Amino acid sequence: MLGLNKKDTMFLLIVIALTMATPFLMQPFSEGSALAQFNGGYPDLMAKVAIFGIFAIGFNILFGLTGYLSFGHAAFLGVGSYSAVWMFKILSLNVFPAIILAVIMAGLFSLVIGYISLRRSGIYFSILTLAMAEMSFRLAYSVFTPLTNGETGLQVRPSDVQLLDGPNAPEYPNIFGLLISDSYKWEVAGHVFTFNVGFYFCAVIAIIAFYISLRIFRSPFGMMLRAVKSNQNRMSYTGLNPRPYTLAAFVISGMYAGLAGGLLAVMDPLAGAERMQWTASGEVVIMTILGGAGTLLGPVLGAGAIKYLENIFSKINETVLHDWFAFLPDSIEDVVVFILSRFTGHGWALTLGLMFMLVVTFLPGGLVEGGKRFFGMFKRKPKEPDDAEHHPETPPHVAE
Amino acid sequence: MGILEVKGINKRFGGLQALGDVNLSVVENTVHALIGPNGAGKSTLLNVLVGKLAPDSGSVLFDGKSVLGRKPHEINQMGISRVFQTPEIFGDLSVIENMMIPCFARRDGSYRMHAFETVGSEKGIIEDAETMLSDVNMLEKRDMHAASLSRGDKRRLEMAMCLVQQPRLLLLDEPTAGMARADTNNTIELLKHIRDSRDITMVIIEHDMNVVFSLAERITVLAQGTPLVEDTPDNIKGHPKVQEAYLGETAVD
Ligand SMILES: Nc1ncnc2c1ncn2[C@@H]1O[C@H](COP(=O)(O)OP(=O)(O)OP(=O)(O)O)[C@@H](O)[C@H]1O
Ligand SMILES: [Mg+2]
């Protein structure tokens, strides 16, 4: 089906089913129960998982397949957001022109940055991308303030004239009139499930993005990208020019980033330059490696895990911790809360860092490898020969 | 005029004259061996031919067209393939994928973005790759990780990757080094078969004289970056200068 073999079709169907069921999967605890704070089924968070999933899927086409580690992909995310908001301001609050322009602009932008950065490989490539993304970030605050509105950020204002929208058109992002922010809440047996237009819009696009990545992985083009990572010398002496292949991968991943940026603006029509900062570029690297670089599902798992945990951990402040440990004698309680609070709330980054260290050290193939090992314990069957997506014995190598 | 004409090539590495005024003419559809002691500059000469190194002076014509200044992939697309002294293969890919890549390069040129086809649907390419693999007796290793092959198998794989491109000129840098006796003999048979069944010119660097004398029609002896003599195998065997410079201790059977 759809140009996929049986196994991949099954794979895709499972991914679709899981994505569509996210409002249930991320809301396992009933309202009012002690565990309700671990629920993650709000539209905002679920959409973020889908959006950053797209970002990481695209990033993985570059990093996972060709091995080129970009530290500047947030720049394309930012370009996508700005482009989308501009469309909202001047053309229409319909989401389609916005995300289409986001993808096109990010594609053009990544073509320029990729063309320059890909003159080098390995660590020099990484540094070049980092430098250029930082430059874009700074420029957004200075030279380009007419386009970016500087530190305030770009917003949709009532005074904006949406040229294509009629007088009765909605004043918020919408899909041909259907508001992105519309939700349907379903209460059943103490559980509250939220089905949000914005989330499902992002989810459908994420599935398309995943499907395209699956096709690329299985294509001769994808094989060439893996050849770039494996041995560029052999490639050249076999009559293939590695440069356009890498550039194509770079632009594709840039367009994915732009799409993600556009969708961020769809969920919340506001764009700020902090989206382009190097920490944001680092985040997608961490997502991809944490989930499993070079695997199909890894980036999505990485994005999901990080966005979910970020949300949960950030909510655990000292008051919550004191509540949890109230049963301890006061002096011990204070110590425990003091230590744990370094890792929660604003200290969430510390937990993420630890998690990343542990995964990279003990599970170089990321969560996907962890999953395979876990399920491998129950199977006595000898290991199947590797297929294209899994290379557990080659850890994601950062140099080159 | 030969299909490959090398004229007055010089290459220095700092104080070392790696190639000094090298002239070489290779006749089309022959096997030409390049022999000489370690460090003679044999691999360096091949590096110049495939665009890995730029010489300080001189010219290289392949089929009447200049090779110098072109990129390695362009030179390969002109019809020159090379087997390296240390195998250059795609270690992270499977054996069959290693074979398919040169097939794609031959069919589609140096770049094509076939992102919406599937590898599995490229029946013709897979067939070519498998046929070549079975020619080198490696079909049963089709799905192995190339990095996990033995050294001899890596060499055979690399040779198969070059042969499947159907190059007009094949450059072989010590193709049997590190191979077991039986594999060496198989390789000789394979190269003989290729030589006799296709229009192909080969330049072969080899230390194993058994291989050289089984295959070559002309032999050039290189010493300290300069061609010493060029002649037929029979004349080379008895040549006093060659005995002295190269074969000295390891007298030929
Ligand atoms: N890139 C380089 N930089 C500096 N010196 C080099 C380089 N490549 C080769 N040389 C030197 O040039 C000389 C010729 O080397 P080359 O590899 O061509 O020898 P060879 O005839 O292939 O020897 P062998 O039989 O050992 O393979 C050697 O002294 C080598 O050290
Ligand atoms: Mg050599």
mmCIF file of N, CA, C and O in Angstrom, chain A residues 3 215-216 218-221 223-224 226-227 230-231 233-241 244-245 248 252 386 391 393-394, chain B residues 50 52 72-73 76-77 82 84 88-92 97 101-102 104-105 110-112 114-119 145 158 165:
data_model
loop_
_atom_site.group_PDB
_atom_site.id
_atom_site.type_symbol
_atom_site.label_atom_id
_atom_site.label_comp_id
_atom_site.label_asym_id
_atom_site.label_seq_id
_atom_site.Cartn_x
_atom_site.Cartn_y
_atom_site.Cartn_z
ATOM 1 N N GLY A 3 3.033 2.361 -1.840
ATOM 2 C CA GLY A 3 4.435 2.162 -2.172
ATOM 3 C C GLY A 3 5.243 1.573 -1.030
ATOM 4 O O GLY A 3 6.464 1.644 -1.041
ATOM 5 N N ARG A 215 9.420 6.799 3.357
ATOM 6 C CA ARG A 215 9.703 6.585 1.935
ATOM 7 C C ARG A 215 11.151 6.941 1.615
ATOM 8 O O ARG A 215 11.822 6.253 0.840
ATOM 9 N N ILE A 216 11.645 8.019 2.201
ATOM 10 C CA ILE A 216 13.032 8.412 1.949
ATOM 11 C C ILE A 216 13.985 7.344 2.467
ATOM 12 O O ILE A 216 14.945 6.964 1.793
ATOM 13 N N ARG A 218 13.526 4.249 2.653
ATOM 14 C CA ARG A 218 13.480 3.035 1.844
ATOM 15 C C ARG A 218 13.889 3.272 0.391
ATOM 16 O O ARG A 218 13.878 2.358 -0.411
ATOM 17 N N SER A 219 14.230 4.517 0.047
ATOM 18 C CA SER A 219 14.484 4.844 -1.358
ATOM 19 C C SER A 219 15.972 4.729 -1.684
ATOM 20 O O SER A 219 16.813 4.733 -0.786
ATOM 21 N N PRO A 220 16.291 4.648 -2.978
ATOM 22 C CA PRO A 220 17.701 4.694 -3.370
ATOM 23 C C PRO A 220 18.374 5.969 -2.850
ATOM 24 O O PRO A 220 19.529 5.941 -2.437
ATOM 25 N N PHE A 221 17.622 7.062 -2.833
ATOM 26 C CA PHE A 221 18.161 8.315 -2.316
ATOM 27 C C PHE A 221 18.592 8.151 -0.857
ATOM 28 O O PHE A 221 19.680 8.574 -0.453
ATOM 29 N N MET A 223 19.431 5.419 0.576
ATOM 30 C CA MET A 223 20.611 4.552 0.603
ATOM 31 C C MET A 223 21.866 5.380 0.323
ATOM 32 O O MET A 223 22.904 5.192 0.960
ATOM 33 N N MET A 224 21.764 6.320 -0.617
ATOM 34 C CA MET A 224 22.901 7.186 -0.919
ATOM 35 C C MET A 224 23.264 8.039 0.297
ATOM 36 O O MET A 224 24.433 8.292 0.558
ATOM 37 N N ARG A 226 22.911 7.193 3.373
ATOM 38 C CA ARG A 226 23.654 6.341 4.305
ATOM 39 C C ARG A 226 25.061 6.082 3.779
ATOM 40 O O ARG A 226 26.005 5.921 4.546
ATOM 41 N N ALA A 227 25.193 6.062 2.459
ATOM 42 C CA ALA A 227 26.530 5.888 1.876
ATOM 43 C C ALA A 227 27.411 7.090 2.210
ATOM 44 O O ALA A 227 28.601 6.942 2.482
ATOM 45 N N SER A 230 28.685 6.541 5.566
ATOM 46 C CA SER A 230 29.571 5.385 5.691
ATOM 47 C C SER A 230 30.951 5.639 5.090
ATOM 48 O O SER A 230 31.970 5.344 5.716
ATOM 49 N N ASN A 231 31.013 6.179 3.880
ATOM 50 C CA ASN A 231 32.321 6.338 3.241
ATOM 51 C C ASN A 231 32.216 7.270 2.029
ATOM 52 O O ASN A 231 31.880 6.850 0.924
ATOM 53 N N ASN A 233 34.626 8.753 0.505
ATOM 54 C CA ASN A 233 35.659 8.470 -0.486
ATOM 55 C C ASN A 233 35.162 7.456 -1.496
ATOM 56 O O ASN A 233 35.244 7.666 -2.703
ATOM 57 N N ARG A 234 34.656 6.365 -0.969
ATOM 58 C CA ARG A 234 34.187 5.313 -1.867
ATOM 59 C C ARG A 234 33.102 5.863 -2.775
ATOM 60 O O ARG A 234 33.012 5.535 -3.946
ATOM 61 N N MET A 235 32.288 6.723 -2.217
ATOM 62 C CA MET A 235 31.215 7.295 -3.015
ATOM 63 C C MET A 235 31.785 8.084 -4.199
ATOM 64 O O MET A 235 31.361 7.888 -5.337
ATOM 65 N N SER A 236 32.752 8.954 -3.929
ATOM 66 C CA SER A 236 33.342 9.751 -5.006
ATOM 67 C C SER A 236 33.975 8.865 -6.053
ATOM 68 O O SER A 236 33.795 9.082 -7.249
ATOM 69 N N TYR A 237 34.734 7.860 -5.605
ATOM 70 C CA TYR A 237 35.435 7.009 -6.566
ATOM 71 C C TYR A 237 34.481 6.025 -7.226
ATOM 72 O O TYR A 237 34.868 5.216 -8.042
ATOM 73 N N THR A 238 33.197 6.071 -6.824
ATOM 74 C CA THR A 238 32.194 5.262 -7.500
ATOM 75 C C THR A 238 31.388 6.147 -8.447
ATOM 76 O O THR A 238 30.387 5.722 -9.014
ATOM 77 N N GLY A 239 31.821 7.392 -8.577
ATOM 78 C CA GLY A 239 31.172 8.249 -9.566
ATOM 79 C C GLY A 239 29.999 9.040 -9.034
ATOM 80 O O GLY A 239 29.221 9.594 -9.795
ATOM 81 N N LEU A 240 29.844 9.076 -7.707
ATOM 82 C CA LEU A 240 28.731 9.818 -7.129
ATOM 83 C C LEU A 240 29.260 11.067 -6.446
ATOM 84 O O LEU A 240 30.293 11.027 -5.792
ATOM 85 N N ASN A 241 28.523 12.150 -6.591
ATOM 86 C CA ASN A 241 28.927 13.398 -5.966
ATOM 87 C C ASN A 241 28.206 13.530 -4.623
ATOM 88 O O ASN A 241 27.001 13.752 -4.598
ATOM 89 N N PRO A 244 25.651 17.200 -3.532
ATOM 90 C CA PRO A 244 24.220 17.460 -3.727
ATOM 91 C C PRO A 244 23.324 16.552 -2.880
ATOM 92 O O PRO A 244 22.245 16.982 -2.462
ATOM 93 N N TYR A 245 23.779 15.338 -2.607
ATOM 94 C CA TYR A 245 22.978 14.455 -1.755
ATOM 95 C C TYR A 245 22.853 15.044 -0.351
ATOM 96 O O TYR A 245 21.759 15.098 0.219
ATOM 97 N N ALA A 248 20.712 18.157 -0.400
ATOM 98 C CA ALA A 248 19.288 17.819 -0.488
ATOM 99 C C ALA A 248 18.769 17.391 0.878
ATOM 100 O O ALA A 248 17.690 17.822 1.312
ATOM 101 N N ILE A 252 15.851 19.300 2.933
ATOM 102 C CA ILE A 252 14.647 18.578 3.365
ATOM 103 C C ILE A 252 14.466 18.734 4.876
ATOM 104 O O ILE A 252 13.374 19.050 5.355
ATOM 105 N N ASP A 386 19.939 -7.171 10.062
ATOM 106 C CA ASP A 386 19.595 -5.748 10.123
ATOM 107 C C ASP A 386 18.793 -5.290 8.940
ATOM 108 O O ASP A 386 19.151 -5.612 7.820
ATOM 109 N N HIS A 391 20.600 0.115 13.219
ATOM 110 C CA HIS A 391 22.017 -0.230 13.238
ATOM 111 C C HIS A 391 22.529 -0.165 14.651
ATOM 112 O O HIS A 391 23.280 0.719 15.011
ATOM 113 N N GLU A 393 24.748 -1.723 16.218
ATOM 114 C CA GLU A 393 26.174 -1.812 16.501
ATOM 115 C C GLU A 393 26.954 -0.581 16.065
ATOM 116 O O GLU A 393 28.108 -0.446 16.398
ATOM 117 N N THR A 394 26.310 0.306 15.316
ATOM 118 C CA THR A 394 27.005 1.541 15.019
ATOM 119 C C THR A 394 26.376 2.666 15.818
ATOM 120 O O THR A 394 25.323 3.153 15.471
ATOM 121 N N VAL B 50 43.176 9.067 -10.425
ATOM 122 C CA VAL B 50 41.765 9.130 -10.037
ATOM 123 C C VAL B 50 41.366 10.476 -9.448
ATOM 124 O O VAL B 50 40.260 10.635 -8.944
ATOM 125 N N LYS B 52 42.708 12.045 -6.835
ATOM 126 C CA LYS B 52 42.868 12.210 -5.393
ATOM 127 C C LYS B 52 44.008 13.187 -5.103
ATOM 128 O O LYS B 52 43.979 13.899 -4.106
ATOM 129 N N PRO B 72 37.096 13.455 -8.477
ATOM 130 C CA PRO B 72 37.096 11.990 -8.520
ATOM 131 C C PRO B 72 35.825 11.397 -9.136
ATOM 132 O O PRO B 72 35.901 10.473 -9.946
ATOM 133 N N HIS B 73 34.657 11.952 -8.791
ATOM 134 C CA HIS B 73 33.437 11.348 -9.335
ATOM 135 C C HIS B 73 33.300 11.568 -10.840
ATOM 136 O O HIS B 73 32.757 10.727 -11.552
ATOM 137 N N ASN B 76 35.565 9.018 -12.474
ATOM 138 C CA ASN B 76 34.923 7.700 -12.482
ATOM 139 C C ASN B 76 33.859 7.621 -13.567
ATOM 140 O O ASN B 76 33.749 6.619 -14.280
ATOM 141 N N GLN B 77 33.091 8.712 -13.714
ATOM 142 C CA GLN B 77 32.038 8.695 -14.735
ATOM 143 C C GLN B 77 32.620 8.644 -16.150
ATOM 144 O O GLN B 77 31.931 8.272 -17.095
ATOM 145 N N ARG B 82 38.558 2.241 -9.495
ATOM 146 C CA ARG B 82 39.763 1.868 -8.771
ATOM 147 C C ARG B 82 39.470 0.995 -7.564
ATOM 148 O O ARG B 82 38.558 1.270 -6.796
ATOM 149 N N PHE B 84 41.222 -0.015 -4.107
ATOM 150 C CA PHE B 84 42.268 0.582 -3.278
ATOM 151 C C PHE B 84 43.127 -0.461 -2.572
ATOM 152 O O PHE B 84 42.727 -1.613 -2.410
ATOM 153 N N GLU B 88 38.186 0.149 0.342
ATOM 154 C CA GLU B 88 37.254 1.250 0.574
ATOM 155 C C GLU B 88 35.871 0.754 0.207
ATOM 156 O O GLU B 88 35.517 0.665 -0.970
ATOM 157 N N ILE B 89 35.100 0.377 1.240
ATOM 158 C CA ILE B 89 33.740 -0.078 0.986
ATOM 159 C C ILE B 89 32.800 0.672 1.928
ATOM 160 O O ILE B 89 33.249 1.441 2.762
ATOM 161 N N PHE B 90 31.491 0.445 1.768
ATOM 162 C CA PHE B 90 30.533 1.075 2.678
ATOM 163 C C PHE B 90 30.301 0.129 3.851
ATOM 164 O O PHE B 90 29.428 -0.740 3.804
ATOM 165 N N GLY B 91 31.100 0.298 4.889
ATOM 166 C CA GLY B 91 31.071 -0.633 6.016
ATOM 167 C C GLY B 91 29.731 -0.725 6.718
ATOM 168 O O GLY B 91 29.345 -1.792 7.189
ATOM 169 N N ASP B 92 28.986 0.381 6.788
ATOM 170 C CA ASP B 92 27.715 0.376 7.516
ATOM 171 C C ASP B 92 26.581 -0.243 6.709
ATOM 172 O O ASP B 92 25.490 -0.433 7.224
ATOM 173 N N GLU B 97 23.750 -3.865 -0.723
ATOM 174 C CA GLU B 97 23.649 -2.407 -0.894
ATOM 175 C C GLU B 97 24.953 -1.840 -1.449
ATOM 176 O O GLU B 97 24.946 -0.943 -2.292
ATOM 177 N N ILE B 101 24.960 0.393 -5.097
ATOM 178 C CA ILE B 101 25.353 1.801 -5.250
ATOM 179 C C ILE B 101 26.115 2.055 -6.560
ATOM 180 O O ILE B 101 25.752 2.957 -7.309
ATOM 181 N N PRO B 102 27.144 1.250 -6.863
ATOM 182 C CA PRO B 102 27.779 1.471 -8.180
ATOM 183 C C PRO B 102 26.828 1.236 -9.351
ATOM 184 O O PRO B 102 26.961 1.911 -10.380
ATOM 185 N N PHE B 104 23.654 2.035 -9.392
ATOM 186 C CA PHE B 104 22.919 3.297 -9.517
ATOM 187 C C PHE B 104 23.801 4.364 -10.156
ATOM 188 O O PHE B 104 23.349 5.130 -11.005
ATOM 189 N N ALA B 105 25.067 4.405 -9.724
ATOM 190 C CA ALA B 105 25.971 5.430 -10.262
ATOM 191 C C ALA B 105 26.132 5.261 -11.759
ATOM 192 O O ALA B 105 26.234 6.235 -12.496
ATOM 193 N N SER B 110 26.076 11.025 -11.593
ATOM 194 C CA SER B 110 26.678 11.349 -10.298
ATOM 195 C C SER B 110 25.673 11.841 -9.263
ATOM 196 O O SER B 110 25.958 11.879 -8.086
ATOM 197 N N TYR B 111 24.484 12.246 -9.697
ATOM 198 C CA TYR B 111 23.465 12.624 -8.711
ATOM 199 C C TYR B 111 22.082 12.457 -9.302
ATOM 200 O O TYR B 111 21.806 12.883 -10.404
ATOM 201 N N ARG B 112 21.212 11.807 -8.541
ATOM 202 C CA ARG B 112 19.807 11.794 -8.902
ATOM 203 C C ARG B 112 19.001 11.628 -7.636
ATOM 204 O O ARG B 112 19.319 10.801 -6.793
ATOM 205 N N HIS B 114 16.293 10.134 -6.398
ATOM 206 C CA HIS B 114 15.186 9.182 -6.490
ATOM 207 C C HIS B 114 14.675 8.870 -5.101
ATOM 208 O O HIS B 114 14.907 7.806 -4.551
ATOM 209 N N ALA B 115 13.945 9.852 -4.525
ATOM 210 C CA ALA B 115 13.498 9.719 -3.141
ATOM 211 C C ALA B 115 12.156 9.008 -3.042
ATOM 212 O O ALA B 115 11.768 8.559 -1.985
ATOM 213 N N PHE B 116 11.438 8.925 -4.167
ATOM 214 C CA PHE B 116 10.114 8.320 -4.055
ATOM 215 C C PHE B 116 9.988 6.986 -4.773
ATOM 216 O O PHE B 116 8.911 6.539 -5.090
ATOM 217 N N GLU B 117 11.143 6.386 -5.039
ATOM 218 C CA GLU B 117 11.114 5.010 -5.486
ATOM 219 C C GLU B 117 11.564 4.191 -4.290
ATOM 220 O O GLU B 117 12.101 4.722 -3.343
ATOM 221 N N THR B 118 11.341 2.887 -4.343
ATOM 222 C CA THR B 118 11.884 2.079 -3.252
ATOM 223 C C THR B 118 13.022 1.240 -3.790
ATOM 224 O O THR B 118 13.014 0.835 -4.950
ATOM 225 N N VAL B 119 13.994 0.989 -2.922
ATOM 226 C CA VAL B 119 15.144 0.191 -3.312
ATOM 227 C C VAL B 119 14.673 -1.180 -3.809
ATOM 228 O O VAL B 119 15.152 -1.681 -4.816
ATOM 229 N N HIS B 145 26.553 -7.455 6.917
ATOM 230 C CA HIS B 145 27.102 -6.129 7.112
ATOM 231 C C HIS B 145 28.483 -6.114 6.477
ATOM 232 O O HIS B 145 29.311 -6.958 6.813
ATOM 233 N N GLU B 158 35.017 -5.103 -3.018
ATOM 234 C CA GLU B 158 35.384 -3.841 -3.660
ATOM 235 C C GLU B 158 35.640 -4.060 -5.155
ATOM 236 O O GLU B 158 35.246 -3.250 -5.990
ATOM 237 N N GLN B 165 30.433 -1.781 -12.492
ATOM 238 C CA GLN B 165 30.285 -0.504 -13.211
ATOM 239 C C GLN B 165 30.673 -0.631 -14.669
ATOM 240 O O GLN B 165 30.494 0.311 -15.434
#
